[in-house]
């Protein structure tokens, strides 16, 4: 009798077990999930089970033949979910979210990366499905009856029990797991990749609802917070770059460590280092980007708001109303443009730039490319800068412009003739290539400045460089440890999130350069810049502060809730002494942790509920 029952369910059970084991193997081999003790390992092991039992269980409502087909199709779809996450993780060191998944426009461009990220061994993921199909064919004597009601109830009761056991264990291991969703790894670790996707989908629907329900009172509360935390800027520097053209250069994937690094005795960024000595140079400047990478950095630069914790704000909220810099500077008589040799729809830029008020977007169609001038993701930086300067000449002055480089992008490809360093020789080819492409980028920047001088655009401009986000992920910690000669702890990992930030004002900073040690982040770029341009802050809604201000509270929040103050570095639930890197009592950091969370929450609210639209309404009233 029992044997018969088991036989009846065996196909379904085999599929569940296959998928369960497969998910666990993927967890262990493709994701970098930190496990601290055997209890966590156990949760990780059992966490796919309740979802799988449930989802495959829907087959019980079908006749046996359909049920088996349903089982195979479900296995196949779930395997695709695993595969997509594996590939995405290799590049972004992160799990997929719904907003990212819907960015199909990006997939074309991501193509070259995806092919280099896909490994033939990934095909092993489909072995169990092949076995299932073979089993299904072999066993053709299936009955036609459905499972009895009693049988189904028992089955789903079991599924629920497994689910609550899992959730209970997770809640003990990780209180507030579902209310604080910064950390996708934590969710996957405790409730499974599959439940994480469901959870993510629910949040996405909540965002839709939020916008519909918001009113202008919400904005007033946030304005009060901003007013209270803004500090008076440094009067001495007010307007020193008045009416100059603004040229902001995004240095793709460039981290500060590369500027300090020597490879076989050679500097990786000799030109930028030299330029930094004739500029306002910020040593402790952090990127604050999330899943939106380059576009998140652009968002920070133009709005001084934080990007979102999930997805790319360029995609999720491109039809919001913003008070971005191009709009503010229009009132000061500026024209505005972005220069980027990529498709206009990548990162949804065309739509978002429109919302930011840009007059012009010089995309790939404005550039001439040939196979010789193309590498990796597109036009080589040197040629890109050359043509960009020519295009800049066509802009009405003064202009506000942003230039986005591309060559130093994963997988850091370069033509042999452009390689200027000897191979770094670490265990990671990615890291070795990275130094080469950063070195190339440095040369391209030199070329750009020389070209601006030749074209007469240099003297009357303020030129700003910033690194957009990390280029070397934690997956390469071993190689990075060889380079840096020290262990990469979570504390060191935060220090590695520093990116270059250089403000060069010809005729000013070359005479009086400043090397700034203040803690700052991309959110501070706009207020700092607008102050130098002599634009008054009449209650702007922004989270950054003038980095030169004497009274500024030194505090930089990262998108995952980590932060740096002058005393502490907080990350992954631990608080470190910023100077020594030693852990300190996390309780001492609580007020700052609350402030970090508050600030990110406020910024999220502005975006999710599209609160800036009420500014316009106020004006109209
Ligand atoms: C693509 C470029 C790179 O246009 O900005 O984007 P990233 O992958 O770094 O976000
Ligand atoms: Mn980038």
PDB file of N, CA, C and O in Angstrom, residues 165-193:
ATOM      1  N   UNK A 165       8.879  26.020   9.651  1.00  0.00           N
ATOM      2  CA  UNK A 165      10.106  25.596  10.345  1.00  0.00           C
ATOM      3  C   UNK A 165      11.274  26.434   9.841  1.00  0.00           C
ATOM      4  O   UNK A 165      12.054  26.989  10.617  1.00  0.00           O
ATOM      5  N   UNK A 166      11.348  26.561   8.543  1.00  0.00           N
ATOM      6  CA  UNK A 166      12.402  27.357   7.907  1.00  0.00           C
ATOM      7  C   UNK A 166      12.344  28.820   8.376  1.00  0.00           C
ATOM      8  O   UNK A 166      13.342  29.390   8.817  1.00  0.00           O
ATOM      9  N   UNK A 167      11.159  29.388   8.334  1.00  0.00           N
ATOM     10  CA  UNK A 167      11.000  30.795   8.694  1.00  0.00           C
ATOM     11  C   UNK A 167      11.343  31.012  10.169  1.00  0.00           C
ATOM     12  O   UNK A 167      12.011  31.988  10.521  1.00  0.00           O
ATOM     13  N   UNK A 168      10.904  30.077  11.004  1.00  0.00           N
ATOM     14  CA  UNK A 168      11.183  30.164  12.444  1.00  0.00           C
ATOM     15  C   UNK A 168      12.680  30.149  12.703  1.00  0.00           C
ATOM     16  O   UNK A 168      13.224  31.006  13.407  1.00  0.00           O
ATOM     17  N   UNK A 169      13.358  29.188  12.103  1.00  0.00           N
ATOM     18  CA  UNK A 169      14.811  29.090  12.277  1.00  0.00           C
ATOM     19  C   UNK A 169      15.497  30.361  11.774  1.00  0.00           C
ATOM     20  O   UNK A 169      16.420  30.883  12.401  1.00  0.00           O
ATOM     21  N   UNK A 170      15.003  30.860  10.627  1.00  0.00           N
ATOM     22  CA  UNK A 170      15.610  32.058  10.037  1.00  0.00           C
ATOM     23  C   UNK A 170      15.405  33.266  10.937  1.00  0.00           C
ATOM     24  O   UNK A 170      16.304  34.076  11.125  1.00  0.00           O
ATOM     25  N   UNK A 171      14.229  33.375  11.498  1.00  0.00           N
ATOM     26  CA  UNK A 171      13.907  34.522  12.351  1.00  0.00           C
ATOM     27  C   UNK A 171      14.758  34.492  13.627  1.00  0.00           C
ATOM     28  O   UNK A 171      15.179  35.531  14.123  1.00  0.00           O
ATOM     29  N   UNK A 172      15.043  33.275  14.102  1.00  0.00           N
ATOM     30  CA  UNK A 172      15.924  33.170  15.276  1.00  0.00           C
ATOM     31  C   UNK A 172      17.343  33.596  14.887  1.00  0.00           C
ATOM     32  O   UNK A 172      17.999  34.375  15.567  1.00  0.00           O
ATOM     33  N   UNK A 173      17.793  33.103  13.728  1.00  0.00           N
ATOM     34  CA  UNK A 173      19.152  33.412  13.292  1.00  0.00           C
ATOM     35  C   UNK A 173      19.287  34.875  12.890  1.00  0.00           C
ATOM     36  O   UNK A 173      20.351  35.467  13.013  1.00  0.00           O
ATOM     37  N   UNK A 174      18.208  35.451  12.404  1.00  0.00           N
ATOM     38  CA  UNK A 174      18.294  36.795  11.809  1.00  0.00           C
ATOM     39  C   UNK A 174      17.020  37.572  12.090  1.00  0.00           C
ATOM     40  O   UNK A 174      16.110  37.616  11.248  1.00  0.00           O
ATOM     41  N   UNK A 175      16.905  38.191  13.270  1.00  0.00           N
ATOM     42  CA  UNK A 175      15.675  38.934  13.558  1.00  0.00           C
ATOM     43  C   UNK A 175      15.455  40.058  12.544  1.00  0.00           C
ATOM     44  O   UNK A 175      16.424  40.587  12.002  1.00  0.00           O
ATOM     45  N   UNK A 176      14.212  40.387  12.318  1.00  0.00           N
ATOM     46  CA  UNK A 176      13.828  41.476  11.392  1.00  0.00           C
ATOM     47  C   UNK A 176      14.244  41.212   9.951  1.00  0.00           C
ATOM     48  O   UNK A 176      14.466  42.137   9.182  1.00  0.00           O
ATOM     49  N   UNK A 177      14.354  39.935   9.645  1.00  0.00           N
ATOM     50  CA  UNK A 177      14.860  39.579   8.319  1.00  0.00           C
ATOM     51  C   UNK A 177      14.067  40.225   7.186  1.00  0.00           C
ATOM     52  O   UNK A 177      14.621  40.752   6.232  1.00  0.00           O
ATOM     53  N   UNK A 178      12.752  40.178   7.318  1.00  0.00           N
ATOM     54  CA  UNK A 178      11.933  40.630   6.199  1.00  0.00           C
ATOM     55  C   UNK A 178      11.657  42.128   6.207  1.00  0.00           C
ATOM     56  O   UNK A 178      11.303  42.702   5.183  1.00  0.00           O
ATOM     57  N   UNK A 179      11.836  42.747   7.385  1.00  0.00           N
ATOM     58  CA  UNK A 179      11.546  44.178   7.425  1.00  0.00           C
ATOM     59  C   UNK A 179      12.739  45.007   6.944  1.00  0.00           C
ATOM     60  O   UNK A 179      12.587  46.132   6.500  1.00  0.00           O
ATOM     61  N   UNK A 180      13.935  44.450   7.075  1.00  0.00           N
ATOM     62  CA  UNK A 180      15.104  45.188   6.589  1.00  0.00           C
ATOM     63  C   UNK A 180      15.658  44.457   5.381  1.00  0.00           C
ATOM     64  O   UNK A 180      16.379  43.489   5.510  1.00  0.00           O
ATOM     65  N   UNK A 181      15.335  44.950   4.217  1.00  0.00           N
ATOM     66  CA  UNK A 181      15.656  44.135   3.042  1.00  0.00           C
ATOM     67  C   UNK A 181      16.877  44.640   2.271  1.00  0.00           C
ATOM     68  O   UNK A 181      17.017  44.406   1.093  1.00  0.00           O
ATOM     69  N   UNK A 182      17.773  45.377   2.965  1.00  0.00           N
ATOM     70  CA  UNK A 182      18.960  45.864   2.276  1.00  0.00           C
ATOM     71  C   UNK A 182      19.747  44.742   1.643  1.00  0.00           C
ATOM     72  O   UNK A 182      20.291  44.853   0.577  1.00  0.00           O
ATOM     73  N   UNK A 183      19.812  43.671   2.393  1.00  0.00           N
ATOM     74  CA  UNK A 183      20.826  42.694   2.089  1.00  0.00           C
ATOM     75  C   UNK A 183      20.232  41.454   1.434  1.00  0.00           C
ATOM     76  O   UNK A 183      19.630  40.618   2.082  1.00  0.00           O
ATOM     77  N   UNK A 184      20.401  41.374   0.157  1.00  0.00           N
ATOM     78  CA  UNK A 184      19.830  40.240  -0.571  1.00  0.00           C
ATOM     79  C   UNK A 184      20.469  38.918  -0.163  1.00  0.00           C
ATOM     80  O   UNK A 184      19.815  37.887  -0.118  1.00  0.00           O
ATOM     81  N   UNK A 185      21.766  38.969   0.139  1.00  0.00           N
ATOM     82  CA  UNK A 185      22.451  37.723   0.512  1.00  0.00           C
ATOM     83  C   UNK A 185      21.797  37.096   1.747  1.00  0.00           C
ATOM     84  O   UNK A 185      21.578  35.892   1.819  1.00  0.00           O
ATOM     85  N   UNK A 186      21.457  37.969   2.697  1.00  0.00           N
ATOM     86  CA  UNK A 186      20.833  37.494   3.924  1.00  0.00           C
ATOM     87  C   UNK A 186      19.503  36.798   3.621  1.00  0.00           C
ATOM     88  O   UNK A 186      19.177  35.775   4.209  1.00  0.00           O
ATOM     89  N   UNK A 187      18.742  37.355   2.730  1.00  0.00           N
ATOM     90  CA  UNK A 187      17.442  36.777   2.378  1.00  0.00           C
ATOM     91  C   UNK A 187      17.626  35.416   1.704  1.00  0.00           C
ATOM     92  O   UNK A 187      16.970  34.437   2.058  1.00  0.00           O
ATOM     93  N   UNK A 188      18.523  35.370   0.755  1.00  0.00           N
ATOM     94  CA  UNK A 188      18.750  34.114   0.044  1.00  0.00           C
ATOM     95  C   UNK A 188      19.244  33.052   1.026  1.00  0.00           C
ATOM     96  O   UNK A 188      18.809  31.909   1.003  1.00  0.00           O
ATOM     97  N   UNK A 189      20.125  33.479   1.896  1.00  0.00           N
ATOM     98  CA  UNK A 189      20.716  32.553   2.859  1.00  0.00           C
ATOM     99  C   UNK A 189      19.659  31.951   3.783  1.00  0.00           C
ATOM    100  O   UNK A 189      19.727  30.809   4.169  1.00  0.00           O
ATOM    101  N   UNK A 190      18.655  32.762   4.120  1.00  0.00           N
ATOM    102  CA  UNK A 190      17.689  32.304   5.118  1.00  0.00           C
ATOM    103  C   UNK A 190      16.374  31.783   4.566  1.00  0.00           C
ATOM    104  O   UNK A 190      15.780  30.877   5.134  1.00  0.00           O
ATOM    105  N   UNK A 191      15.882  32.374   3.497  1.00  0.00           N
ATOM    106  CA  UNK A 191      14.564  31.923   3.036  1.00  0.00           C
ATOM    107  C   UNK A 191      14.585  31.367   1.613  1.00  0.00           C
ATOM    108  O   UNK A 191      13.534  31.129   1.027  1.00  0.00           O
ATOM    109  N   UNK A 192      15.747  31.250   1.018  1.00  0.00           N
ATOM    110  CA  UNK A 192      15.951  30.678  -0.314  1.00  0.00           C
ATOM    111  C   UNK A 192      15.858  31.711  -1.427  1.00  0.00           C
ATOM    112  O   UNK A 192      15.176  32.730  -1.310  1.00  0.00           O
ATOM    113  N   UNK A 193      16.549  31.379  -2.479  1.00  0.00           N
ATOM    114  CA  UNK A 193      16.563  32.241  -3.669  1.00  0.00           C
ATOM    115  C   UNK A 193      15.151  32.433  -4.215  1.00  0.00           C
ATOM    116  O   UNK A 193      14.767  33.515  -4.639  1.00  0.00           O
TER     117      UNK A 193
END
